[in-house]
């Protein structure tokens, strides 16, 4: 357990190689211009090329993901389908895909993995890999000139243990029988261990350094139904938590906020235990 007053530091690092599928906890990871190495480099799309996610297909939480030097391996968390692999750097057919408002090109990963995914999520779909020759821009209103993987909008998501603790305190104050929400339901890349009395201190961070890498905190993250989804079973929380409680104290206009979107300003490596230094603080425009 963290002692009061200890330096802020990284307690967890996560990548999600396939958008909206299970994550991989890592001890050390490279920071690239588009985010953490291998984070959201693959994506499941429908036959029109529109991305699919746990928003509409919560069963995607049952898709396990593993990486080795040569392959991306997907597994069925239900144990029904045998695992299947595709080459990490294989060739394929370029196809047009859509991520929110962004139209870009990606590399189709073939019919075998498409059939496997179609059987698992019961929707005709394909697996695609991002092509570095088609950089995807972030929202220029918040991060002009930056690029991102297939993540929703920005290269990294940071959360803190203090903010989750305060959220769960409020959830359980309203319903003592409620189970605490695990951090994994927010699908962060970087979790910072923070004193409990500093909940949502990250709202005021504008630039920061983790280990040797500098970041700008460009925007609070507005949350969706995925945060109510068990990241093992795909089940939705029957009480719509944590969104129900976030709506009581973390609402800005129609958006419910938890976590901070980061854009790297320098490159390097992050590892668990790295210290966090806040470089600048201050207000920023509302969403």
C-alpha positions as a printed Julia matrix, in Angstrom:
287×3 Matrix{Float64}:
   0.0     0.0     0.0
   1.22    3.48   -0.83
   2.24    5.66    2.12
   0.94    9.22    2.36
   3.35   11.71    0.81
   5.29    9.24   -1.33
   6.14   10.46   -4.84
   3.43   10.02   -7.46
   4.33    7.05   -9.62
   3.08    4.66  -12.28
   1.3     1.68  -10.74
  -0.06    0.13  -13.97
   0.69    0.26  -17.7
  -1.73   -1.18  -20.26
  -1.92   -1.64  -24.0
  -4.98   -2.77  -25.97
  -3.57   -4.09  -29.26
  -7.05   -4.71  -30.74
  -9.43   -1.82  -30.17
 -12.15   -2.74  -27.64
 -10.73   -6.21  -26.89
  -8.91   -7.25  -23.71
  -5.82   -5.38  -22.63
  -2.3    -6.52  -21.78
  -0.56   -5.29  -18.61
   3.09   -4.48  -19.26
   6.09   -3.64  -17.11
   7.76   -1.4   -19.7
   6.61    0.04  -23.01
   7.84    2.41  -25.69
   6.1     5.75  -26.2
   5.63    6.52  -29.91
   4.08    9.62  -31.49
   0.7     7.87  -31.8
   0.67    6.39  -28.28
   2.11    3.34  -26.55
   3.75    0.78  -28.82
   1.21   -1.7   -30.26
  -1.73    0.06  -28.59
  -4.85   -0.07  -30.81
  -2.86   -1.02  -33.89
  -5.63   -3.47  -34.88
  -9.37   -2.93  -35.08
 -12.51   -4.91  -35.85
 -14.74   -3.38  -38.52
 -18.08   -4.29  -40.08
 -18.45   -5.09  -43.77
 -18.73   -1.35  -44.55
 -15.45   -0.65  -42.75
 -17.07    1.04  -39.72
 -15.27    0.28  -36.45
 -16.95   -1.96  -33.89
 -16.55   -1.58  -30.15
 -17.96   -2.69  -26.82
 -20.46    0.17  -27.06
 -22.6    -1.98  -29.35
 -20.88   -5.37  -28.97
 -19.98   -5.9   -25.29
 -19.01   -9.5   -26.05
 -15.79   -8.09  -27.5
 -14.59   -7.98  -23.88
 -14.35  -11.78  -24.13
 -11.65  -11.62  -26.81
  -8.26  -12.28  -25.26
  -5.19  -10.79  -26.9
  -1.54  -11.83  -26.79
   1.53  -10.68  -28.71
   4.82  -12.37  -29.42
   7.64  -11.35  -31.73
   5.89  -12.7   -34.81
   2.15  -12.99  -34.13
  -0.99  -11.44  -32.74
  -2.97  -14.23  -31.04
  -6.67  -13.94  -30.23
  -8.5   -16.28  -27.86
 -12.12  -16.87  -26.93
 -12.64  -16.13  -23.24
 -15.64  -18.46  -23.25
 -13.41  -21.36  -24.28
 -15.63  -22.22  -27.26
 -13.33  -21.33  -30.16
  -9.7   -22.35  -30.51
  -7.16  -19.5   -30.45
  -6.21  -18.01  -33.79
  -3.12  -16.04  -34.88
  -2.22  -13.57  -37.59
   1.27  -12.3   -38.47
   2.12   -9.05  -36.71
   3.62   -7.59  -39.86
   1.92   -9.58  -42.61
   0.73   -8.32  -45.96
  -2.89   -7.96  -47.03
  -5.41   -5.94  -48.95
  -5.88   -2.28  -48.21
  -9.44   -1.31  -47.34
 -11.16    1.92  -46.33
 -12.2     2.1   -42.66
 -13.96    4.62  -40.46
 -13.12    5.58  -36.85
 -15.64    8.17  -35.67
 -15.23   11.05  -38.14
 -11.93    9.82  -39.56
 -11.85    7.93  -42.85
  -8.54    6.17  -43.51
  -6.97    3.08  -45.04
  -6.0    -0.09  -43.17
  -4.65   -3.55  -43.98
  -7.21   -6.39  -43.98
  -5.94   -9.42  -42.01
  -7.68  -12.09  -44.05
 -10.68  -14.37  -44.22
  -9.73  -16.86  -41.48
  -9.58  -14.3   -38.68
 -12.68  -12.59  -40.11
 -14.65  -15.84  -39.88
 -13.39  -16.47  -36.34
 -14.43  -13.0   -35.15
 -17.76  -13.21  -36.95
 -18.55  -16.44  -35.09
 -17.54  -14.99  -31.72
 -19.42  -11.69  -31.83
 -22.21  -12.9   -34.14
 -21.72  -10.01  -36.57
 -20.1   -10.1   -40.02
 -16.78   -8.35  -39.5
 -13.09   -8.11  -40.45
  -9.84   -7.48  -38.59
  -7.66   -4.67  -39.92
  -4.22   -3.32  -38.99
  -3.25    0.33  -39.05
  -0.91    1.46  -41.8
   1.78    3.99  -40.84
   1.51    5.46  -44.33
  -1.97    6.71  -43.43
  -1.5     8.78  -40.25
  -4.7     9.53  -38.37
  -4.96   13.06  -36.94
  -6.2    13.93  -33.47
  -8.87   16.58  -32.96
  -7.17   19.86  -33.96
  -9.27   21.76  -31.42
  -7.31   20.1   -28.59
  -4.16   18.57  -30.12
  -3.31   20.23  -33.44
  -0.68   18.42  -35.45
  -0.7    15.21  -33.39
  -1.52   11.72  -34.66
  -3.14    8.71  -33.04
  -3.58    4.97  -33.52
  -7.1     3.46  -33.7
  -7.76    4.8   -30.17
 -10.91    6.91  -29.98
  -9.21   10.27  -30.15
  -5.86   10.77  -28.42
  -2.6     8.84  -27.96
  -2.81    7.94  -24.23
  -5.31    7.87  -21.39
  -4.16    8.54  -17.81
  -6.16    7.78  -14.67
  -5.33    7.93  -10.96
  -6.0     5.65   -8.02
  -7.23    8.59   -5.93
  -9.97    9.49   -8.4
 -11.16    5.89   -8.68
 -11.17    5.65   -4.89
 -13.37    8.74   -4.59
 -15.72    7.49   -7.28
 -16.11    4.13   -5.54
 -16.6     5.87   -2.19
 -19.56    7.74   -3.66
 -20.97    4.63   -5.34
 -20.87    2.68   -2.08
 -22.19    5.59   -0.02
 -25.31    5.5    -2.17
 -25.49    1.7    -2.17
 -23.36   -0.11    0.45
 -23.97   -3.41   -1.36
 -22.52   -2.12   -4.63
 -19.29   -3.71   -5.82
 -16.42   -1.28   -6.42
 -15.69   -0.48  -10.05
 -12.28   -1.79  -11.11
  -9.88    0.48  -12.94
  -9.9    -1.83  -15.95
 -13.4    -0.71  -16.92
 -11.93    2.7   -17.79
  -9.31    1.06  -20.05
  -6.42    3.38  -19.14
  -2.91    3.24  -20.56
  -1.21    4.78  -17.52
  -2.45    4.54  -13.92
  -0.86    6.92  -11.41
  -0.77    6.02   -7.72
  -1.94    9.19   -5.97
  -2.71   10.11   -2.36
  -6.4     9.47   -1.62
  -7.0    13.11   -0.63
  -5.92   14.28   -4.12
  -8.86   12.87   -6.09
  -9.21   14.55   -9.49
  -6.05   16.62   -9.01
  -5.33   15.61  -12.62
  -8.02   18.07  -13.74
  -5.48   20.86  -13.31
  -2.43   19.2   -14.87
  -1.42   20.77  -18.17
   2.03   19.32  -18.83
   3.79   16.52  -17.01
   6.75   14.19  -17.13
   6.61   10.47  -16.44
  10.08    9.0   -16.11
  11.97   10.72  -18.92
   8.97   11.33  -21.21
   7.03   14.59  -21.35
   3.33   14.87  -22.14
   0.67   17.5   -22.58
  -2.66   16.83  -20.92
  -4.95   18.17  -23.62
  -8.47   17.18  -22.61
 -10.49   15.34  -19.96
 -11.88   12.05  -21.23
 -15.65   11.86  -21.63
 -16.93    8.39  -20.81
 -19.42    6.03  -22.41
 -21.25    2.78  -21.74
 -18.02    0.76  -22.03
 -17.19    1.84  -18.46
 -20.25   -0.14  -17.28
 -18.99   -3.31  -18.98
 -17.27   -6.14  -17.11
 -13.98   -6.54  -18.96
 -13.96  -10.32  -18.56
 -17.56  -11.37  -19.12
 -18.9    -8.49  -21.21
 -21.86   -8.09  -18.84
 -23.26   -4.59  -18.33
 -23.64   -3.23  -14.81
 -27.38   -3.48  -14.01
 -27.28   -0.12  -12.18
 -25.37    1.67  -14.96
 -22.4     2.25  -12.68
 -20.08    4.07  -12.78
 -21.91    6.41  -15.19
 -24.82    6.85  -12.78
 -22.56    8.22  -10.06
 -20.28   10.17  -12.4
 -23.39   12.03  -13.53
 -23.86   13.38   -9.99
 -20.5    15.15   -9.76
 -18.43   14.82  -12.95
 -20.81   16.18  -15.58
 -19.76   18.93  -17.97
 -22.63   19.79  -20.28
 -23.71   16.34  -21.54
 -20.33   14.68  -20.92
 -19.27   12.56  -17.93
 -15.56   12.92  -17.22
 -12.97   10.51  -15.85
  -9.3    10.41  -16.83
  -7.08   12.66  -18.95
  -6.09   12.42  -22.62
  -2.35   12.82  -23.14
  -0.23   13.68  -26.17
   3.51   12.87  -25.99
   5.9    15.78  -26.48
   9.01   13.62  -26.28
   9.57    9.91  -26.89
  11.16    7.15  -24.84
  10.05    4.37  -22.52
   7.69    4.15  -19.57
   7.9     1.53  -16.88
   6.02    0.67  -13.72
   7.39    2.66  -10.81
   8.32    5.7   -12.91
   7.78    8.94  -11.04
   5.36   11.58  -12.21
   6.34   15.24  -12.12
   3.76   17.96  -12.79
   5.4    20.62  -14.96
   2.55   23.13  -15.38
  -0.99   23.51  -14.04
  -3.88   25.8   -14.78
  -7.38   26.12  -16.2
  -8.27   25.12  -19.72
 -11.3    25.77  -21.95
 -14.44   23.83  -21.17
 -15.43   21.01  -23.54
